[in-house]
Tab-separated table of C-alpha atoms and ligand atoms in Angstrom:
chain	number	residue	atom	x	y	z
A	387	MET	CA	25.346	18.659	-20.660
A	388	ALA	CA	24.970	19.873	-17.063
A	389	GLY	CA	24.510	16.551	-15.318
A	390	LYS	CA	25.263	15.415	-11.809
A	391	GLY	CA	29.022	15.203	-12.271
A	392	LEU	CA	31.357	15.365	-9.325
A	393	GLY	CA	31.611	19.166	-9.577
A	394	GLU	CA	27.851	19.539	-9.503
A	395	MET	CA	27.618	17.403	-6.369
A	396	ASP	CA	30.095	19.765	-4.658
A	397	ASN	CA	27.776	22.646	-5.507
A	398	GLU	CA	24.810	20.853	-3.982
A	399	SER	CA	26.595	20.022	-0.740
A	400	ILE	CA	27.973	23.565	-0.412
A	401	VAL	CA	24.491	25.051	-0.916
A	402	ARG	CA	23.043	22.567	1.576
A	403	LEU	CA	25.635	23.521	4.192
A	404	LEU	CA	25.226	27.270	3.660
A	405	GLN	CA	21.471	26.871	3.916
A	406	GLU	CA	21.614	24.794	7.080
A	407	LYS	CA	23.801	27.404	8.746
A	408	LYS	CA	21.858	30.399	7.413
A	409	PRO	CA	21.964	33.240	8.603
A	410	ASP	CA	25.336	32.378	10.152
A	411	PHE	CA	28.733	32.313	8.458
A	412	VAL	CA	30.374	28.999	7.561
A	413	SER	CA	34.162	28.825	7.572
A	414	GLY	CA	36.017	28.057	4.357
A	415	GLU	CA	37.545	25.089	6.149
A	416	GLU	CA	34.179	23.565	6.974
A	417	ILE	CA	32.981	24.060	3.407
A	418	ALA	CA	36.147	22.420	2.066
A	419	HIS	CA	35.672	19.497	4.438
A	420	THR	CA	31.957	18.976	3.643
A	421	ALA	CA	32.359	19.253	-0.119
A	422	GLY	CA	35.579	17.241	-0.131
A	423	VAL	CA	37.482	19.949	-1.992
A	424	SER	CA	40.622	21.962	-1.232
A	425	ARG	CA	40.484	25.371	0.497
A	426	ALA	CA	41.577	26.969	-2.777
A	427	ALA	CA	38.707	25.278	-4.626
A	428	VAL	CA	36.157	26.681	-2.146
A	429	TRP	CA	36.678	30.232	-3.356
A	430	LYS	CA	36.199	29.124	-6.979
A	431	LYS	CA	33.049	27.193	-6.067
A	432	ILE	CA	31.607	30.143	-4.181
A	433	ASN	CA	32.218	32.402	-7.172
A	434	LEU	CA	30.575	29.866	-9.444
A	435	LEU	CA	27.510	29.798	-7.200
A	436	ARG	CA	27.449	33.610	-7.243
A	437	LYS	CA	27.374	33.451	-11.050
A	438	LYS	CA	24.369	31.141	-10.761
A	439	GLY	CA	22.559	33.868	-8.815
A	440	TYR	CA	23.327	32.985	-5.183
A	441	ILE	CA	24.092	36.027	-3.063
A	442	ILE	CA	26.897	34.941	-0.737
A	443	LYS	CA	28.638	37.351	1.581
A	444	GLY	CA	32.322	36.648	2.223
A	445	SER	CA	34.358	37.645	5.278
A	446	PRO	CA	38.081	36.906	5.588
A	447	ALA	CA	37.643	36.179	9.286
A	448	LEU	CA	34.302	34.357	9.303
A	449	GLY	CA	33.908	32.606	5.966
A	450	TYR	CA	30.775	32.680	3.847
A	451	ARG	CA	27.130	33.454	4.479
A	452	LEU	CA	24.222	32.769	2.109
A	453	THR	CA	21.788	35.668	2.007
A	454	GLU	CA	19.722	34.828	-1.070
A	455	SER	CA	19.218	31.932	-3.487
A	456	PRO	CA	18.320	32.371	-7.166
A	457	ASP	CA	14.621	32.039	-7.955
A	458	LEU	CA	15.379	28.769	-9.762
A	459	SER	CA	17.942	26.834	-7.758
A	460	ILE	CA	18.839	23.463	-9.221
A	461	GLU	CA	21.004	22.744	-6.165
A	462	GLU	CA	18.082	23.320	-3.782
A	463	ILE	CA	15.826	21.200	-5.953
A	464	LYS	CA	18.303	18.304	-5.941
A	465	ASN	CA	18.836	18.666	-2.190
A	466	SER	CA	15.096	18.539	-1.521
A	467	LEU	CA	14.282	15.354	-3.420
A	468	SER	CA	14.851	11.852	-2.152
A	469	GLY	CA	12.557	9.847	-4.412
A	470	HIS	CA	12.726	8.171	-7.751
A	471	ILE	CA	11.725	11.203	-9.804
A	472	GLY	CA	14.534	13.743	-9.944
A	473	ARG	CA	17.297	11.397	-8.816
A	474	GLU	CA	19.036	12.630	-11.947
A	475	ILE	CA	18.343	16.177	-13.161
A	476	PHE	CA	19.809	17.697	-16.305
A	477	PHE	CA	19.465	21.468	-16.471
A	478	PHE	CA	20.001	23.670	-19.523
A	479	GLU	CA	20.016	27.461	-19.692
A	480	CYS	CA	18.507	27.147	-23.156
A	481	ILE	CA	17.476	24.125	-25.195
A	482	SER	CA	15.294	23.403	-28.230
A	483	SER	CA	12.749	21.386	-26.254
A	484	THR	CA	13.105	19.527	-22.959
A	485	ASN	CA	10.755	16.854	-24.331
A	486	THR	CA	12.906	16.274	-27.407
A	487	ALA	CA	16.021	16.039	-25.229
A	488	ALA	CA	14.257	13.669	-22.826
A	489	MET	CA	13.072	11.375	-25.633
A	490	GLU	CA	16.633	11.262	-26.924
A	491	LEU	CA	18.077	10.528	-23.488
A	492	ALA	CA	15.465	7.816	-22.914
A	493	SER	CA	16.304	6.180	-26.248
A	494	ASN	CA	19.913	6.080	-25.051
A	495	GLY	CA	18.883	4.265	-21.884
A	496	ALA	CA	18.390	7.079	-19.345
A	497	ALA	CA	16.792	5.803	-16.149
A	498	GLU	CA	13.176	6.216	-15.165
A	499	GLY	CA	12.723	9.359	-13.097
A	500	THR	CA	15.357	11.333	-15.005
A	501	VAL	CA	14.314	14.986	-15.258
A	502	ILE	CA	15.284	17.481	-17.943
A	503	MET	CA	14.701	21.138	-17.184
A	504	ALA	CA	15.483	24.349	-18.993
A	505	ASP	CA	15.284	28.052	-18.280
A	506	ALA	CA	14.295	28.719	-21.904
A	507	GLN	CA	13.253	26.691	-24.957
A	508	THR	CA	13.751	27.815	-28.550
A	509	THR	CA	11.199	25.393	-30.022
A	510	GLY	CA	9.012	24.383	-27.096
A	511	LYS	CA	6.387	21.915	-28.284
A	512	GLY	CA	2.642	21.826	-27.778
A	513	ARG	CA	0.380	19.067	-29.099
A	514	LEU	CA	-0.189	18.447	-32.808
A	515	GLY	CA	2.904	20.351	-33.901
A	516	ARG	CA	1.915	23.503	-32.058
A	517	THR	CA	4.424	25.802	-30.352
A	518	TRP	CA	4.849	26.419	-26.635
A	519	LEU	CA	6.179	29.917	-25.962
A	520	SER	CA	9.146	29.481	-23.644
A	521	PRO	CA	10.931	32.736	-22.778
A	522	ALA	CA	13.878	32.744	-20.358
A	523	GLY	CA	13.868	33.525	-16.656
A	524	GLN	CA	10.133	33.280	-16.074
A	525	ASN	CA	8.552	29.855	-16.301
A	526	LEU	CA	8.931	26.134	-15.823
A	527	TYR	CA	9.831	23.749	-18.619
A	528	ILE	CA	10.205	20.260	-17.180
A	529	SER	CA	10.272	16.819	-18.789
A	530	ILE	CA	10.236	13.556	-16.871
A	531	ILE	CA	11.203	10.154	-18.243
A	532	LEU	CA	8.869	7.370	-17.091
A	533	LYS	CA	8.808	3.674	-17.915
A	534	PRO	CA	5.449	2.408	-16.719
A	535	LEU	CA	4.408	-1.167	-17.407
A	536	ILE	CA	1.179	-0.101	-19.066
A	537	ALA	CA	-0.359	-0.383	-22.522
A	538	PRO	CA	0.178	2.465	-25.027
A	539	ARG	CA	-3.545	3.316	-24.917
A	540	ASP	CA	-3.154	4.086	-21.203
A	541	ALA	CA	-0.549	6.799	-21.859
A	542	THR	CA	-3.416	9.309	-21.491
A	543	MET	CA	-3.367	8.452	-17.794
A	544	LEU	CA	0.132	9.924	-17.529
A	545	THR	CA	-1.204	13.233	-18.854
A	546	LEU	CA	-4.210	13.197	-16.525
A	547	MET	CA	-2.028	12.242	-13.560
A	548	SER	CA	0.407	15.075	-14.333
A	549	ALA	CA	-2.397	17.598	-14.657
A	550	VAL	CA	-3.682	16.483	-11.254
A	551	ALA	CA	-0.218	16.750	-9.687
A	552	CYS	CA	0.521	20.230	-11.100
A	553	THR	CA	-2.920	21.635	-10.360
A	554	SER	CA	-2.833	20.396	-6.761
A	555	VAL	CA	0.586	21.942	-6.193
A	556	ILE	CA	-0.436	25.319	-7.624
A	557	LYS	CA	-3.548	25.251	-5.435
A	558	ASN	CA	-1.442	24.462	-2.372
A	559	ILE	CA	1.252	27.083	-2.949
A	560	THR	CA	-0.923	29.917	-4.245
A	561	SER	CA	-4.485	31.088	-3.894
A	562	VAL	CA	-4.952	31.054	-7.679
A	563	PRO	CA	-8.179	29.230	-8.632
A	564	VAL	CA	-6.731	26.704	-11.092
A	565	SER	CA	-8.651	23.924	-12.770
A	566	ILE	CA	-8.063	21.347	-15.483
A	567	LYS	CA	-9.589	21.617	-18.932
A	568	TRP	CA	-9.722	18.265	-20.702
A	569	PRO	CA	-7.326	16.800	-21.511
A	570	ASN	CA	-4.131	18.715	-20.693
A	571	ASP	CA	-4.776	22.369	-19.956
A	572	ILE	CA	-4.123	23.957	-16.595
A	573	MET	CA	-6.484	26.894	-16.580
A	574	VAL	CA	-7.431	29.948	-14.601
A	575	SER	CA	-10.944	30.663	-15.758
A	576	GLN	CA	-10.646	30.763	-19.597
A	577	ARG	CA	-6.892	31.469	-19.677
A	578	LYS	CA	-4.148	28.909	-19.995
A	579	LEU	CA	-1.586	28.784	-17.188
A	580	GLY	CA	0.093	25.555	-18.200
A	581	GLY	CA	0.017	22.549	-20.453
A	582	ILE	CA	1.229	18.983	-20.566
A	583	LEU	CA	2.631	17.085	-23.516
A	584	THR	CA	3.105	13.333	-23.150
A	585	GLU	CA	5.141	11.536	-25.773
A	586	ILE	CA	5.752	7.811	-25.883
A	587	LYS	CA	7.843	5.197	-27.598
A	588	ALA	CA	5.910	1.935	-27.625
A	589	ASP	CA	5.613	-1.604	-28.929
A	590	ILE	CA	2.179	-2.850	-29.925
A	591	ASP	CA	1.265	-3.815	-26.380
A	592	ARG	CA	3.521	-1.879	-24.043
A	593	ILE	CA	5.140	1.480	-23.480
A	594	LEU	CA	8.933	1.316	-23.748
A	595	TYR	CA	9.337	4.803	-22.337
A	596	ALA	CA	7.280	7.929	-21.940
A	597	VAL	CA	8.175	11.572	-21.495
A	598	VAL	CA	5.808	13.842	-19.633
A	599	GLY	CA	6.497	17.481	-20.512
A	600	ILE	CA	5.185	20.180	-18.214
A	601	GLY	CA	5.089	23.876	-19.060
A	602	ILE	CA	3.809	26.276	-16.392
A	603	ASN	CA	3.796	30.060	-16.602
A	604	ILE	CA	5.062	31.304	-13.282
A	605	ASN	CA	6.285	34.863	-13.899
A	606	LEU	CA	5.385	35.128	-17.599
A	607	GLU	CA	4.893	38.759	-18.634
A	608	ILE	CA	1.506	38.630	-20.341
A	609	ASP	CA	1.821	42.105	-21.846
A	610	ALA	CA	4.920	41.046	-23.802
A	611	LEU	CA	3.139	38.126	-25.507
A	612	PRO	CA	2.158	38.102	-29.185
A	613	ASP	CA	-1.382	39.318	-29.917
A	614	ASN	CA	-2.764	35.833	-30.579
A	615	ILE	CA	-1.597	34.391	-27.228
A	616	ARG	CA	-2.035	37.404	-24.901
A	617	PRO	CA	-5.808	37.055	-24.424
A	618	ILE	CA	-5.667	33.287	-23.825
A	619	ALA	CA	-2.627	32.950	-21.543
A	620	THR	CA	-1.978	33.753	-17.924
A	621	SER	CA	0.707	33.249	-15.281
A	622	ILE	CA	0.915	32.985	-11.518
A	623	LYS	CA	2.428	36.479	-11.480
A	624	HIS	CA	-0.380	37.856	-13.629
A	625	GLU	CA	-2.981	36.309	-11.318
A	626	THR	CA	-1.388	37.235	-7.994
A	627	GLY	CA	0.343	40.491	-8.924
A	628	SER	CA	3.661	39.354	-7.465
A	629	VAL	CA	6.798	37.608	-8.701
A	630	GLN	CA	7.116	34.080	-7.323
A	631	PRO	CA	10.320	32.069	-6.847
A	632	ARG	CA	10.234	29.028	-9.135
A	633	THR	CA	12.159	26.581	-6.941
A	634	PRO	CA	9.306	25.640	-4.553
A	635	PHE	CA	7.013	24.871	-7.499
A	636	VAL	CA	9.546	22.494	-9.046
A	637	ILE	CA	10.216	20.697	-5.763
A	638	GLU	CA	6.541	20.211	-4.977
A	639	ILE	CA	5.613	19.241	-8.544
A	640	LEU	CA	8.302	16.555	-8.708
A	641	LYS	CA	7.254	15.210	-5.296
A	642	GLU	CA	3.578	15.196	-6.267
A	643	MET	CA	4.391	13.559	-9.616
A	644	GLU	CA	6.162	10.804	-7.713
A	645	ARG	CA	3.176	10.355	-5.393
A	646	TRP	CA	0.608	10.175	-8.198
A	647	TYR	CA	2.791	7.929	-10.339
A	648	ASN	CA	2.992	5.466	-7.446
A	649	ILE	CA	-0.766	5.656	-6.966
A	650	LEU	CA	-1.314	4.967	-10.681
A	651	LEU	CA	1.042	1.981	-10.668
A	652	THR	CA	-0.236	0.445	-7.443
A	653	ALA	CA	-3.923	1.392	-7.255
A	654	GLY	CA	-4.697	1.797	-10.959
A	655	LYS	CA	-6.553	4.461	-12.883
A	656	ALA	CA	-9.580	4.963	-10.620
A	657	PRO	CA	-7.994	7.252	-7.978
A	658	VAL	CA	-6.372	9.381	-10.705
A	659	ILE	CA	-9.654	9.776	-12.577
A	660	HIS	CA	-11.492	10.496	-9.331
A	661	GLU	CA	-9.082	13.336	-8.460
A	662	TRP	CA	-9.009	14.606	-12.059
A	663	LEU	CA	-12.814	14.904	-12.021
A	664	LYS	CA	-12.662	16.882	-8.764
A	665	LEU	CA	-10.179	19.369	-10.284
A	666	SER	CA	-11.779	19.596	-13.731
A	667	SER	CA	-13.663	22.612	-15.018
A	668	THR	CA	-14.838	20.791	-18.154
A	669	ILE	CA	-17.259	18.253	-16.756
A	670	GLY	CA	-20.840	19.427	-16.460
A	671	ARG	CA	-20.312	22.211	-19.018
A	672	THR	CA	-21.671	22.621	-22.519
A	673	VAL	CA	-18.645	22.511	-24.773
A	674	LYS	CA	-17.454	22.555	-28.341
A	675	VAL	CA	-14.752	20.006	-29.142
A	676	THR	CA	-12.591	20.399	-32.218
A	677	ALA	CA	-11.085	17.031	-33.096
A	678	GLY	CA	-9.234	17.179	-36.405
A	679	ASN	CA	-11.815	18.167	-39.009
A	680	ASN	CA	-14.726	17.281	-36.747
A	681	ILE	CA	-16.535	19.634	-34.429
A	682	PHE	CA	-18.771	18.241	-31.707
A	683	LYS	CA	-21.072	20.200	-29.428
A	684	GLY	CA	-22.677	18.789	-26.333
A	685	LEU	CA	-22.614	18.339	-22.596
A	686	ALA	CA	-19.270	17.111	-21.234
A	687	GLU	CA	-20.676	14.359	-19.024
A	688	SER	CA	-17.548	12.652	-17.740
A	689	ILE	CA	-14.336	10.937	-18.730
A	690	ASP	CA	-14.276	7.160	-19.019
A	691	ASP	CA	-11.642	4.894	-17.521
A	692	ASP	CA	-9.381	5.451	-20.530
A	693	GLY	CA	-9.501	9.222	-19.954
A	694	MET	CA	-11.689	9.797	-23.020
A	695	LEU	CA	-14.209	12.609	-22.963
A	696	MET	CA	-17.832	11.447	-22.871
A	697	LEU	CA	-19.917	14.024	-24.688
A	698	ARG	CA	-23.748	13.912	-24.536
A	699	MET	CA	-24.900	15.166	-27.931
A	700	THR	CA	-28.160	17.041	-28.551
A	701	ASP	CA	-29.717	13.853	-30.015
A	702	ASN	CA	-28.911	12.220	-26.653
A	703	SER	CA	-26.272	9.916	-28.120
A	704	LEU	CA	-22.941	9.616	-26.310
A	705	GLN	CA	-19.785	10.539	-28.231
A	706	ARG	CA	-16.458	9.200	-26.940
A	707	ILE	CA	-13.604	11.550	-27.879
A	708	SER	CA	-9.951	10.562	-27.596
A	709	ALA	CA	-8.260	13.865	-28.488
A	710	GLY	CA	-9.287	17.403	-29.238
A	711	ASP	CA	-9.502	21.012	-28.146
A	712	VAL	CA	-12.324	22.014	-25.863
A	713	THR	CA	-14.013	25.398	-25.827
A	714	ILE	CA	-16.397	25.937	-22.953
A	715	LEU	CA	-19.672	27.377	-24.290
A	716	ARG	CA	-21.553	27.691	-21.012
B	1522	LIG	C1	0.188	22.041	-24.577
B	1522	LIG	O1	-0.058	21.968	-25.914
B	1522	LIG	O2	-0.484	22.643	-23.775
B	1522	LIG	C2	1.443	21.301	-24.130
B	1522	LIG	C3	2.501	22.253	-23.664
B	1522	LIG	C4	3.693	21.503	-23.124
B	1522	LIG	C5	4.884	22.387	-22.933
B	1522	LIG	C6	5.995	21.679	-22.222
B	1522	LIG	S1	7.282	22.753	-21.749
B	1522	LIG	C7	8.297	21.431	-21.329
B	1522	LIG	C8	8.078	20.374	-22.394
B	1522	LIG	N1	8.958	20.554	-23.514
B	1522	LIG	C9	8.278	20.872	-24.641
B	1522	LIG	O3	8.797	21.105	-25.750
B	1522	LIG	N2	6.958	20.896	-24.374
B	1522	LIG	C10	6.683	20.557	-22.999
B	1522	LIG	P1	-1.377	22.467	-26.605
B	1522	LIG	O4	-2.590	21.979	-25.862
B	1522	LIG	O5	-1.237	22.080	-28.026
B	1522	LIG	O6	-1.339	24.040	-26.465
B	1522	LIG	C11	-0.512	24.827	-27.289
B	1522	LIG	C12	-1.213	26.171	-27.494
B	1522	LIG	O7	-1.172	26.912	-26.259
B	1522	LIG	C13	-0.512	27.053	-28.515
B	1522	LIG	O8	-0.986	26.784	-29.813
B	1522	LIG	C14	-0.876	28.457	-28.040
B	1522	LIG	O9	-2.171	28.812	-28.462
B	1522	LIG	C15	-0.935	28.305	-26.543
B	1522	LIG	N3	0.353	28.648	-25.885
B	1522	LIG	C16	1.611	28.587	-26.381
B	1522	LIG	N4	2.513	28.932	-25.464
B	1522	LIG	C17	1.814	29.249	-24.356
B	1522	LIG	C18	2.183	29.668	-23.066
B	1522	LIG	N5	3.444	29.815	-22.671
B	1522	LIG	N6	1.181	29.883	-22.178
B	1522	LIG	C19	-0.108	29.717	-22.503
B	1522	LIG	N7	-0.522	29.311	-23.707
B	1522	LIG	C20	0.441	29.071	-24.620
């Protein structure tokens, strides 16, 4: 497991130093001093960083100069975070599912705020046993362990809060018109850009731990997708026409998750629901909701303070729906 062992911390401090001094050279001696490693170890560390995708120029007289970071830099992410979420980050090149790994780590006592990320997933999970396509080198697959002192029925708030955090960040970084489709879809018009899967382990009256799993298509190649997903999926690259580095998205998402989690714990559900409603593209629309074997059609009026969808049926009755898939009719 690629945790924050001593070697990893050296990598982070070397990247921090090279970045601070960019575009200048940093001497091997200074790097050795900052990272607390020998001069001989510096060369090995630099080569290791090069293998991770950093482009570092070396000069026998001047030392090392960072010219380019990889599009997903775990070192930069760790260096940019100072909060609770992301204090510990485990990164995998390829894993079955970051959510499964996070649930396992949490059951073994991993701390709140621990983040599990991967470059690819072999069995990425959606809701209800569905699959989340997770090819390498393109997207974000992030799971966060949380231990909120809330009732199991309020776990929905973690999903809503995460949708708010991710949508706000995408809006801030890009000009892509993203919105939230109840309950967990991050959408661009009718296409899915991202999704959130919250899993919990709970007693009758309290959550023991929760894992919020976030999948966002950053540079996903839409043309390479299977026929059934291609028409319904999108990515930031597909929307903007240009490849985007993934690092800034991760940094801002983890920061925004921290901010909204604190709001939820200190101010309660109301501010989260208020912001969710502002970012939602479901409310005010006529929708079809498939919930298990039931299909409901009506006007999506609002969500209640448990995050349930309030659907005004044609007979004017109000249906309260806890889970389902929404299709916007008009
Ligand atoms: C979701 O499920 O939207 C939750 C997705 C959560 C994925 C993250 S990645 C990190 C973490 N680790 C995991 O194993 N999972 C989480 P749902 O609402 O059930 O949507 C799943 C449906 O979206 C599928 O049945 C497909 O139709 C579609 N889909 C699958 N992969 C997609 C992709 N990459 N982009 C857009 N749509 C996709």
